[in-house]
Amino acid sequence: ETGVTQSPTHLIKTRGQQVTLRCSSQSGHNTVSWYQQALGQGPQFIFQYYREEENGRGNFPPRFSGLQFPNYSSELNVNALELDDSALYLCASSVIQGNTDTQYFGPGTRLTVL
Amino acid sequence: QKEVEQDPGPLSVPEGAIVSLNCTYSNSAFQYFMWYRQYSRKGPELLMYTYSSGNKEDGRFTAQVDKSSKYISLFIRDSQPSDSATYLCAMSDTGGFKTIFGAGTRLFVKA
């Protein structure tokens, strides 16, 4: 086990609703990244938070937003849900040392948008 | 063209076989290369982490990086049914930030 936990495990929402997904990082990890993994695809980078500030973003619209808290937990918020948002959402925590880090993934939250 | 190309398989091999998994990429700035294993309904688990070109061995696993050809490989020796999973290649130009993943190759090892 990586020590990274995510909640909830599964979630069903309808189009247009808003959702909040949660992640608890390993203790001491100052960086968290969020990924979207569609069925049969590899994870796609959404954004990364370092010391509670957004540190970079992938090709996702502003309705995807996040927060990182001092206790190593973080949130991914998605507004105005669309059918294509149905996917496995993964968080990965890490410690940046120099310019390298090793990411530890949580088990993911499976989001279904109807 | 995707930045990282990976054959999705599925790849089916008998127990004990040597498995070869491969990815190609287009971004010459990539310097960090990873292989992850993902079991069904689980998050990816890091198997190998390599910086720049060369080989790295860990038990039954060997990772190879050929930056001149923009080609990376993962070899699994003496494959076991427990190796049945999806294998994801991943790479980054800054060691973990904005990691780009391949689509994953599904591997089945038959007993």
Coordinates of N, CA and C in Angstrom, one line a residue:
Chain A
E1 N 0.8 -1.2 0.0 CA 0.0 0.0 0.0 C 0.9 1.3 0.0
T2 N 0.4 2.3 -0.7 CA 1.2 3.5 -0.8 C 1.0 4.5 0.3
G3 N 0.0 4.3 1.1 CA -0.3 5.3 2.2 C -1.2 6.4 1.7
V4 N -1.5 6.4 0.4 CA -2.4 7.5 -0.2 C -3.8 7.0 -0.2
T5 N -4.7 7.7 0.4 CA -6.1 7.3 0.4 C -7.0 8.3 -0.4
Q6 N -8.1 7.8 -0.9 CA -9.0 8.6 -1.7 C -10.4 8.3 -1.3
S7 N -11.3 9.3 -1.3 CA -12.7 9.1 -1.0 C -13.5 10.0 -1.8
P8 N -14.7 9.6 -2.2 CA -15.2 8.2 -2.0 C -14.6 7.2 -3.0
T9 N -15.0 6.0 -2.9 CA -14.5 5.0 -3.8 C -15.2 5.1 -5.2
H10 N -16.5 5.2 -5.1 CA -17.4 5.4 -6.2 C -18.3 6.5 -6.0
L11 N -18.8 7.1 -7.1 CA -19.7 8.2 -7.1 C -20.5 8.3 -8.3
I12 N -21.8 8.5 -8.2 CA -22.6 8.7 -9.4 C -23.3 10.1 -9.3
K13 N -23.1 10.9 -10.3 CA -23.7 12.2 -10.4 C -24.4 12.4 -11.7
T14 N -25.2 13.4 -11.8 CA -25.9 13.7 -13.1 C -25.3 15.0 -13.7
R15 N -25.5 15.1 -15.0 CA -24.9 16.2 -15.8 C -25.3 17.5 -15.2
G16 N -24.3 18.4 -15.1 CA -24.6 19.7 -14.5 C -24.3 19.9 -13.1
Q17 N -24.2 18.7 -12.4 CA -23.9 18.8 -10.9 C -22.4 19.1 -10.7
Q18 N -22.1 19.3 -9.4 CA -20.8 19.6 -8.9 C -20.3 18.4 -8.1
V19 N -19.0 18.2 -8.1 CA -18.5 17.1 -7.3 C -17.2 17.5 -6.6
T20 N -16.9 16.9 -5.4 CA -15.7 17.1 -4.7 C -15.1 15.8 -4.4
L21 N -13.9 15.5 -4.8 CA -13.2 14.3 -4.5 C -12.0 14.6 -3.5
R22 N -11.7 13.7 -2.7 CA -10.7 14.0 -1.6 C -9.6 13.0 -1.6
C23 N -8.4 13.5 -1.2 CA -7.2 12.7 -1.2 C -6.4 13.0 0.0
S24 N -5.9 11.9 0.7 CA -5.0 12.1 1.8 C -3.6 11.6 1.4
S25 N -2.7 12.5 1.4 CA -1.3 12.1 1.0 C -0.5 11.4 2.1
Q26 N 0.6 10.9 1.7 CA 1.5 10.3 2.7 C 2.1 11.5 3.5
S27 N 2.3 11.2 4.8 CA 2.8 12.2 5.7 C 4.2 12.7 5.2
G28 N 4.3 14.0 5.2 CA 5.6 14.6 4.7 C 5.6 14.9 3.2
H29 N 4.7 14.4 2.5 CA 4.7 14.7 1.0 C 4.1 16.1 0.8
N30 N 4.9 17.0 0.1 CA 4.5 18.4 0.0 C 3.9 18.6 -1.4
T31 N 3.7 17.6 -2.2 CA 3.2 17.8 -3.6 C 2.1 16.7 -3.8
V32 N 1.0 17.2 -4.5 CA 0.0 16.3 -4.9 C -0.4 16.6 -6.3
S33 N -0.6 15.6 -7.1 CA -1.0 15.7 -8.5 C -2.3 15.0 -8.7
W34 N -3.1 15.5 -9.5 CA -4.4 14.8 -9.8 C -4.4 14.4 -11.3
Y35 N -4.9 13.2 -11.6 CA -5.0 12.7 -12.9 C -6.4 12.2 -13.2
Q36 N -6.8 12.2 -14.5 CA -8.1 11.6 -14.9 C -7.7 10.5 -15.8
Q37 N -8.3 9.3 -15.5 CA -8.0 8.1 -16.3 C -9.3 7.6 -16.9
A38 N -9.5 7.8 -18.2 CA -10.7 7.3 -18.9 C -10.5 5.8 -19.1
L39 N -11.6 5.1 -19.3 CA -11.5 3.6 -19.5 C -10.6 3.3 -20.7
G40 N -9.7 2.4 -20.4 CA -8.8 1.9 -21.5 C -7.7 2.9 -21.9
Q41 N -7.5 4.0 -21.1 CA -6.5 5.0 -21.4 C -5.6 5.1 -20.2
G42 N -4.4 5.8 -20.4 CA -3.5 6.1 -19.4 C -4.0 7.4 -18.6
P43 N -3.5 7.6 -17.4 CA -3.9 8.8 -16.7 C -3.5 10.1 -17.4
Q44 N -4.3 11.1 -17.3 CA -4.0 12.4 -17.9 C -3.8 13.4 -16.8
F45 N -2.8 14.1 -16.9 CA -2.4 15.1 -15.8 C -3.5 16.2 -15.8
I46 N -4.1 16.5 -14.6 CA -5.0 17.6 -14.5 C -4.3 18.8 -13.9
F47 N -3.7 18.7 -12.7 CA -2.9 19.8 -12.1 C -2.1 19.2 -11.0
Q48 N -1.2 20.1 -10.5 CA -0.3 19.7 -9.4 C -0.3 20.8 -8.4
Y49 N -0.3 20.5 -7.1 CA -0.2 21.5 -6.0 C 1.1 21.2 -5.2
Y50 N 1.8 22.3 -4.9 CA 3.0 22.2 -4.2 C 2.9 23.2 -3.1
R51 N 3.0 22.8 -1.8 CA 2.9 23.7 -0.7 C 1.7 24.6 -0.8
E52 N 0.5 24.0 -1.1 CA -0.8 24.6 -1.1 C -1.0 25.6 -2.3
E53 N -0.1 25.7 -3.2 CA -0.3 26.5 -4.4 C -0.3 25.7 -5.7
E54 N -1.1 26.1 -6.6 CA -1.1 25.3 -7.9 C 0.2 25.5 -8.6
N55 N 0.8 24.4 -9.0 CA 2.2 24.4 -9.5 C 2.2 24.1 -11.0
G56 N 1.1 24.0 -11.7 CA 1.1 23.6 -13.1 C -0.2 22.9 -13.4
R57 N -0.6 23.0 -14.6 CA -1.9 22.5 -15.1 C -1.8 21.8 -16.4
G58 N -2.6 20.8 -16.6 CA -2.7 20.2 -17.9 C -3.8 20.8 -18.7
N59 N -4.2 20.2 -19.8 CA -5.3 20.7 -20.7 C -6.7 20.4 -20.2
F60 N -7.0 21.0 -19.1 CA -8.3 20.8 -18.5 C -8.9 22.2 -18.3
P61 N -10.2 22.3 -18.5 CA -10.9 23.7 -18.3 C -10.9 24.1 -16.9
P62 N -11.2 25.4 -16.7 CA -11.2 26.0 -15.3 C -12.3 25.4 -14.4
R63 N -13.3 24.7 -14.9 CA -14.3 24.0 -14.0 C -13.7 22.9 -13.2
F64 N -12.4 22.5 -13.6 CA -11.6 21.6 -12.7 C -10.8 22.5 -11.8
S65 N -11.0 22.4 -10.5 CA -10.2 23.2 -9.6 C -9.8 22.3 -8.4
G66 N -8.8 22.8 -7.7 CA -8.3 22.0 -6.5 C -7.9 22.9 -5.4
L67 N -7.6 22.2 -4.3 CA -7.1 22.8 -3.1 C -6.1 21.8 -2.4
Q68 N -5.1 22.3 -1.8 CA -4.2 21.4 -1.0 C -4.2 22.1 0.4
F69 N -4.2 21.3 1.5 CA -4.3 21.7 2.8 C -3.0 21.4 3.6
P70 N -2.7 22.1 4.7 CA -1.5 21.9 5.4 C -1.4 20.5 6.0
N71 N -2.5 19.8 6.2 CA -2.4 18.5 6.8 C -2.2 17.4 5.7
Y72 N -1.7 17.7 4.5 CA -1.4 16.8 3.5 C -2.6 16.3 2.7
S73 N -3.8 16.8 3.0 CA -5.0 16.4 2.3 C -5.2 17.3 1.1
S74 N -6.0 16.9 0.2 CA -6.3 17.8 -1.0 C -7.7 17.5 -1.5
E75 N -8.2 18.3 -2.4 CA -9.5 18.2 -3.0 C -9.4 18.5 -4.5
L76 N -10.2 17.7 -5.2 CA -10.4 18.1 -6.6 C -11.9 18.4 -6.8
N77 N -12.2 19.6 -7.3 CA -13.6 20.0 -7.5 C -13.9 20.1 -9.0
V78 N -15.0 19.6 -9.4 CA -15.4 19.7 -10.8 C -16.8 20.2 -10.8
N79 N -17.0 21.4 -11.5 CA -18.3 22.0 -11.7 C -18.9 21.6 -13.0
A80 N -20.2 21.8 -13.1 CA -20.9 21.6 -14.3 C -20.5 20.4 -15.0
L81 N -20.7 19.2 -14.3 CA -20.3 17.9 -14.8 C -20.9 17.6 -16.2
E82 N -20.0 17.0 -17.0 CA -20.4 16.6 -18.4 C -20.2 15.1 -18.4
L83 N -20.9 14.4 -19.4 CA -20.8 13.0 -19.5 C -19.4 12.5 -19.7
D84 N -18.6 13.3 -20.4 CA -17.2 12.9 -20.6 C -16.3 12.9 -19.4
D85 N -16.8 13.5 -18.3 CA -16.1 13.5 -17.1 C -16.1 12.2 -16.4
S86 N -16.9 11.3 -16.9 CA -16.9 9.9 -16.3 C -15.5 9.3 -16.4
A87 N -14.9 8.9 -15.3 CA -13.5 8.4 -15.4 C -13.1 8.0 -14.0
L88 N -11.9 7.4 -13.9 CA -11.2 7.2 -12.6 C -10.4 8.4 -12.3
Y89 N -10.5 9.0 -11.2 CA -9.7 10.1 -10.8 C -8.7 9.7 -9.7
L90 N -7.5 9.9 -10.1 CA -6.3 9.5 -9.3 C -5.6 10.7 -8.7
C91 N -5.2 10.5 -7.4 CA -4.3 11.5 -6.9 C -3.0 10.8 -6.6
A92 N -1.9 11.6 -6.7 CA -0.6 11.0 -6.5 C 0.2 12.0 -5.6
S93 N 0.8 11.5 -4.5 CA 1.6 12.4 -3.7 C 3.0 12.1 -3.8
S94 N 3.9 13.1 -3.5 CA 5.3 13.0 -3.7 C 6.0 14.1 -2.9
V95 N 7.3 13.9 -2.8 CA 8.2 14.9 -2.2 C 9.2 15.3 -3.3
I96 N 9.2 16.6 -3.6 CA 10.1 17.1 -4.6 C 11.5 17.2 -4.0
Q97 N 12.4 16.5 -4.5 CA 13.8 16.6 -4.0 C 14.7 17.0 -5.2
G98 N 15.2 18.2 -5.2 CA 15.8 18.7 -6.4 C 14.8 18.8 -7.5
N99 N 15.1 18.2 -8.6 CA 14.1 18.2 -9.7 C 13.5 16.9 -10.0
T100 N 13.6 16.0 -9.0 CA 13.0 14.7 -9.2 C 12.0 14.4 -8.1
D101 N 11.1 13.6 -8.4 CA 10.2 13.0 -7.3 C 9.7 11.7 -7.7
T102 N 9.2 10.9 -6.8 CA 8.6 9.7 -7.1 C 7.1 9.8 -6.6
Q103 N 6.2 9.5 -7.5 CA 4.8 9.7 -7.2 C 4.2 8.4 -6.7
Y104 N 3.4 8.5 -5.6 CA 2.7 7.4 -5.1 C 1.2 7.6 -5.3
F105 N 0.5 6.7 -6.0 CA -0.9 6.9 -6.3 C -1.8 6.2 -5.3
G106 N -2.9 6.9 -5.2 CA -4.0 6.3 -4.4 C -4.8 5.4 -5.3
P107 N -5.8 4.7 -4.7 CA -6.6 3.7 -5.5 C -7.6 4.4 -6.4
G108 N -7.9 5.7 -6.3 CA -8.8 6.3 -7.2 C -10.2 6.4 -6.8
T109 N -10.9 7.4 -7.4 CA -12.4 7.5 -7.2 C -13.0 7.3 -8.6
R110 N -13.9 6.4 -8.7 CA -14.6 6.1 -9.9 C -15.8 7.0 -10.0
L111 N -15.8 8.0 -10.9 CA -16.9 8.9 -11.1 C -17.7 8.5 -12.3
T112 N -19.0 8.4 -12.2 CA -19.9 8.1 -13.3 C -20.9 9.3 -13.4
V113 N -21.0 9.9 -14.6 CA -21.9 11.0 -14.8 C -23.0 10.6 -15.7
L114 N -24.2 10.7 -15.3 CA -25.4 10.2 -16.1 C -26.1 11.4 -16.7
Chain B
Q1 N -0.6 13.4 -33.4 CA 0.2 12.4 -32.9 C 0.4 12.5 -31.4
K2 N 0.2 11.4 -30.6 CA 0.3 11.5 -29.2 C 1.8 11.6 -28.8
E3 N 2.0 12.2 -27.7 CA 3.4 12.4 -27.2 C 4.0 11.0 -26.8
V4 N 3.2 10.1 -26.3 CA 3.7 8.8 -25.9 C 2.7 7.8 -26.6
E5 N 3.3 6.8 -27.3 CA 2.6 5.8 -28.0 C 2.9 4.4 -27.3
Q6 N 1.8 3.7 -27.0 CA 2.0 2.4 -26.3 C 0.9 1.4 -26.9
D7 N 1.3 0.3 -27.3 CA 0.4 -0.7 -27.9 C -0.5 -1.2 -26.7
P8 N -1.8 -1.1 -26.8 CA -2.7 -1.5 -25.7 C -2.9 -3.0 -25.5
G9 N -2.4 -3.8 -26.5 CA -2.5 -5.2 -26.4 C -3.9 -5.6 -26.7
P10 N -4.4 -6.7 -26.0 CA -3.8 -7.4 -24.9 C -2.7 -8.3 -25.4
L11 N -1.7 -8.6 -24.5 CA -0.6 -9.5 -24.7 C -0.8 -10.7 -23.8
S12 N -0.8 -11.9 -24.4 CA -1.0 -13.1 -23.6 C 0.2 -14.0 -23.7
V13 N 0.8 -14.4 -22.6 CA 2.0 -15.2 -22.6 C 1.8 -16.4 -21.7
P14 N 2.6 -17.5 -21.9 CA 2.5 -18.6 -20.9 C 3.4 -18.2 -19.7
E15 N 3.1 -18.8 -18.6 CA 4.0 -18.6 -17.4 C 5.4 -19.0 -17.7
G16 N 6.3 -18.2 -17.2 CA 7.7 -18.4 -17.4 C 8.3 -17.7 -18.6
A17 N 7.5 -17.2 -19.4 CA 8.0 -16.5 -20.6 C 8.6 -15.1 -20.3
I18 N 9.5 -14.7 -21.2 CA 10.0 -13.3 -21.1 C 9.1 -12.4 -21.8
V19 N 8.7 -11.3 -21.1 CA 7.7 -10.4 -21.7 C 8.5 -9.1 -22.0
S20 N 8.2 -8.5 -23.2 CA 8.8 -7.3 -23.6 C 7.6 -6.3 -23.9
L21 N 7.7 -5.2 -23.2 CA 6.7 -4.1 -23.3 C 7.5 -2.8 -23.8
N22 N 6.8 -2.1 -24.7 CA 7.6 -1.0 -25.3 C 6.7 0.3 -25.4
C23 N 7.4 1.4 -25.5 CA 6.7 2.7 -25.7 C 7.7 3.5 -26.6
T24 N 7.1 4.3 -27.5 CA 7.8 5.3 -28.2 C 7.3 6.7 -27.8
Y25 N 8.1 7.7 -28.0 CA 7.7 9.1 -27.6 C 8.3 10.1 -28.6
S26 N 7.7 11.3 -28.6 CA 8.1 12.3 -29.6 C 8.9 13.4 -29.0
N27 N 8.7 13.7 -27.7 CA 9.3 14.9 -27.1 C 10.7 14.6 -26.6
S28 N 11.7 15.2 -27.3 CA 13.1 14.9 -26.9 C 13.5 15.5 -25.6
A29 N 12.6 16.3 -25.0 CA 12.9 16.9 -23.7 C 12.7 15.9 -22.5
F30 N 12.0 14.8 -22.8 CA 11.8 13.9 -21.7 C 13.1 13.3 -21.2
Q31 N 13.3 13.3 -19.9 CA 14.5 12.8 -19.3 C 14.3 11.7 -18.3
Y32 N 13.0 11.7 -17.7 CA 12.7 10.8 -16.7 C 11.7 9.8 -17.2
F33 N 11.9 8.5 -17.0 CA 11.1 7.5 -17.6 C 10.7 6.5 -16.6
M34 N 9.4 6.2 -16.5 CA 8.9 5.3 -15.5 C 8.0 4.2 -16.1
W35 N 7.9 3.1 -15.4 CA 7.0 2.1 -15.7 C 6.1 1.9 -14.4
Y36 N 4.8 1.8 -14.7 CA 3.9 1.6 -13.6 C 3.1 0.3 -13.9
R37 N 2.7 -0.4 -12.9 CA 1.8 -1.6 -13.0 C 0.5 -1.2 -12.4
Q38 N -0.6 -1.5 -13.0 CA -1.9 -1.2 -12.5 C -2.8 -2.4 -12.6
Y39 N -3.2 -2.9 -11.4 CA -4.1 -4.0 -11.3 C -5.5 -3.4 -11.4
S40 N -6.5 -4.3 -11.8 CA -7.9 -3.8 -12.0 C -8.4 -3.2 -10.7
R41 N -9.0 -2.0 -10.8 CA -9.6 -1.3 -9.7 C -8.6 -0.8 -8.7
K42 N -7.4 -0.6 -9.1 CA -6.3 -0.1 -8.2 C -5.6 1.1 -8.9
G43 N -4.9 1.9 -8.1 CA -4.1 2.9 -8.7 C -2.8 2.4 -9.2
P44 N -2.1 3.1 -10.1 CA -0.8 2.7 -10.6 C 0.2 2.6 -9.5
E45 N 1.1 1.6 -9.7 CA 2.2 1.3 -8.7 C 3.5 1.4 -9.5
L46 N 4.4 2.3 -8.9 CA 5.7 2.5 -9.6 C 6.5 1.2 -9.6
L47 N 7.0 0.8 -10.8 CA 7.9 -0.4 -10.9 C 9.3 0.0 -11.1
M48 N 9.6 0.9 -12.0 CA 10.9 1.3 -12.4 C 11.0 2.8 -12.7
Y49 N 12.1 3.4 -12.3 CA 12.3 4.9 -12.5 C 13.7 5.0 -13.0
T50 N 13.8 5.6 -14.2 CA 15.1 5.7 -14.9 C 15.3 7.2 -15.3
Y51 N 16.5 7.6 -15.1 CA 16.9 9.0 -15.6 C 17.8 8.8 -16.8
S52 N 17.4 9.5 -17.9 CA 18.2 9.5 -19.1 C 18.3 8.1 -19.7
S53 N 19.3 7.9 -20.5 CA 19.5 6.6 -21.2 C 20.1 5.5 -20.4
G54 N 20.0 4.3 -20.8 CA 20.6 3.2 -20.2 C 19.7 2.1 -19.7
N55 N 20.2 1.2 -19.0 CA 19.5 0.1 -18.4 C 19.4 0.1 -16.9
K56 N 18.3 -0.4 -16.4 CA 18.2 -0.5 -14.9 C 17.5 -1.8 -14.6
E57 N 18.0 -2.6 -13.7 CA 17.5 -3.9 -13.4 C 17.0 -3.9 -11.9
D58 N 15.9 -4.6 -11.7 CA 15.4 -4.8 -10.3 C 14.7 -6.1 -10.3
G59 N 15.4 -7.1 -9.8 CA 14.8 -8.4 -9.7 C 14.5 -9.0 -11.1
R60 N 13.2 -9.3 -11.3 CA 12.9 -9.9 -12.6 C 12.6 -8.8 -13.7
F61 N 12.7 -7.6 -13.3 CA 12.3 -6.5 -14.2 C 13.6 -5.7 -14.7
T62 N 13.6 -5.4 -16.0 CA 14.7 -4.6 -16.6 C 14.1 -3.5 -17.4
A63 N 14.5 -2.3 -17.2 CA 14.0 -1.2 -18.0 C 15.2 -0.7 -18.8
Q64 N 14.8 -0.4 -20.1 CA 15.8 0.2 -21.0 C 15.3 1.4 -21.6
V65 N 16.2 2.4 -21.8 CA 15.9 3.7 -22.4 C 16.9 4.0 -23.5
D66 N 16.4 4.2 -24.7 CA 17.2 4.6 -25.8 C 16.7 6.0 -26.3
K67 N 17.3 7.0 -25.8 CA 16.9 8.4 -26.1 C 17.1 8.7 -27.6
S68 N 18.1 8.1 -28.2 CA 18.4 8.4 -29.6 C 17.3 8.0 -30.5
S69 N 16.6 6.9 -30.1 CA 15.5 6.3 -30.9 C 14.2 6.7 -30.3
K70 N 14.2 7.4 -29.1 CA 13.0 7.7 -28.4 C 12.1 6.5 -28.2
Y71 N 12.7 5.5 -27.5 CA 12.1 4.2 -27.4 C 12.5 3.7 -26.0
I72 N 11.5 3.2 -25.2 CA 11.8 2.6 -23.9 C 11.1 1.2 -23.9
S73 N 11.7 0.4 -23.1 CA 11.3 -1.0 -22.9 C 11.3 -1.4 -21.5
L74 N 10.4 -2.4 -21.2 CA 10.4 -3.1 -19.9 C 10.3 -4.5 -20.2
F75 N 11.3 -5.3 -19.6 CA 11.4 -6.7 -19.8 C 11.0 -7.4 -18.4
I76 N 10.2 -8.4 -18.5 CA 9.8 -9.2 -17.3 C 10.3 -10.6 -17.6
R77 N 11.2 -11.1 -16.7 CA 11.7 -12.4 -16.9 C 10.9 -13.4 -16.0
D78 N 10.8 -14.6 -16.4 CA 10.1 -15.7 -15.6 C 8.7 -15.1 -15.2
S79 N 7.9 -14.7 -16.2 CA 6.7 -14.1 -15.9 C 5.7 -15.1 -15.1
Q80 N 5.0 -14.5 -14.2 CA 4.1 -15.2 -13.3 C 2.6 -14.7 -13.5
P81 N 1.7 -15.6 -13.2 CA 0.3 -15.2 -13.3 C 0.0 -13.9 -12.5
S82 N 0.7 -13.7 -11.4 CA 0.5 -12.5 -10.6 C 1.0 -11.2 -11.4
D83 N 1.7 -11.4 -12.5 CA 2.2 -10.2 -13.3 C 1.0 -9.7 -14.2
S84 N 0.0 -10.5 -14.3 CA -1.2 -10.1 -15.1 C -1.7 -8.7 -14.6
A85 N -1.6 -7.7 -15.4 CA -2.0 -6.4 -15.1 C -1.9 -5.5 -16.3
T86 N -2.2 -4.2 -16.1 CA -1.9 -3.2 -17.2 C -0.6 -2.5 -16.8
Y87 N 0.3 -2.4 -17.8 CA 1.6 -1.8 -17.6 C 1.6 -0.5 -18.4
L88 N 1.9 0.6 -17.6 CA 1.8 2.0 -18.1 C 3.3 2.5 -18.2
C89 N 3.7 3.0 -19.4 CA 4.9 3.7 -19.4 C 4.6 5.2 -19.1
A90 N 5.5 5.9 -18.6 CA 5.3 7.3 -18.3 C 6.6 8.1 -18.4
M91 N 6.5 9.3 -18.7 CA 7.8 10.1 -18.8 C 7.5 11.6 -18.5
S92 N 8.6 12.3 -18.2 CA 8.5 13.6 -17.8 C 9.8 14.3 -18.1
D93 N 9.7 15.6 -18.4 CA 11.0 16.4 -18.6 C 11.5 17.0 -17.3
T94 N 10.7 16.9 -16.2 CA 11.1 17.6 -15.0 C 11.0 16.6 -13.8
G95 N 11.1 15.3 -14.0 CA 11.1 14.4 -12.9 C 9.9 14.3 -12.0
G96 N 8.7 14.2 -12.6 CA 7.5 14.0 -11.9 C 6.4 15.0 -12.1
F97 N 6.8 16.2 -12.5 CA 5.8 17.2 -12.8 C 5.3 17.0 -14.2
K98 N 3.9 17.0 -14.3 CA 3.3 16.9 -15.6 C 3.7 15.6 -16.3
T99 N 3.6 14.5 -15.6 CA 4.0 13.2 -16.2 C 3.0 12.8 -17.3
I100 N 3.6 12.4 -18.4 CA 2.8 11.9 -19.5 C 2.8 10.4 -19.6
F101 N 1.6 9.8 -19.6 CA 1.4 8.4 -19.6 C 1.1 7.9 -21.0
G102 N 1.5 6.6 -21.3 CA 1.0 5.9 -22.4 C -0.4 5.3 -22.0
A103 N -1.0 4.7 -23.0 CA -2.4 4.2 -22.8 C -2.4 2.9 -22.0
G104 N -1.2 2.3 -21.8 CA -1.1 1.0 -21.1 C -1.3 -0.2 -21.9
T105 N -0.5 -1.2 -21.6 CA -0.6 -2.5 -22.3 C -1.2 -3.6 -21.3
R106 N -2.2 -4.2 -21.7 CA -2.8 -5.3 -20.8 C -2.1 -6.6 -21.0
L107 N -1.5 -7.1 -20.0 CA -0.7 -8.4 -20.0 C -1.5 -9.5 -19.3
F108 N -1.6 -10.6 -19.9 CA -2.1 -11.8 -19.3 C -1.1 -12.9 -19.3
V109 N -0.8 -13.4 -18.1 CA 0.2 -14.5 -18.0 C -0.6 -15.8 -17.6
K110 N -0.6 -16.7 -18.5 CA -1.4 -17.9 -18.3 C -0.6 -19.0 -17.5
A111 N -1.2 -19.6 -16.5 CA -0.6 -20.7 -15.7 C -0.5 -22.0 -16.5

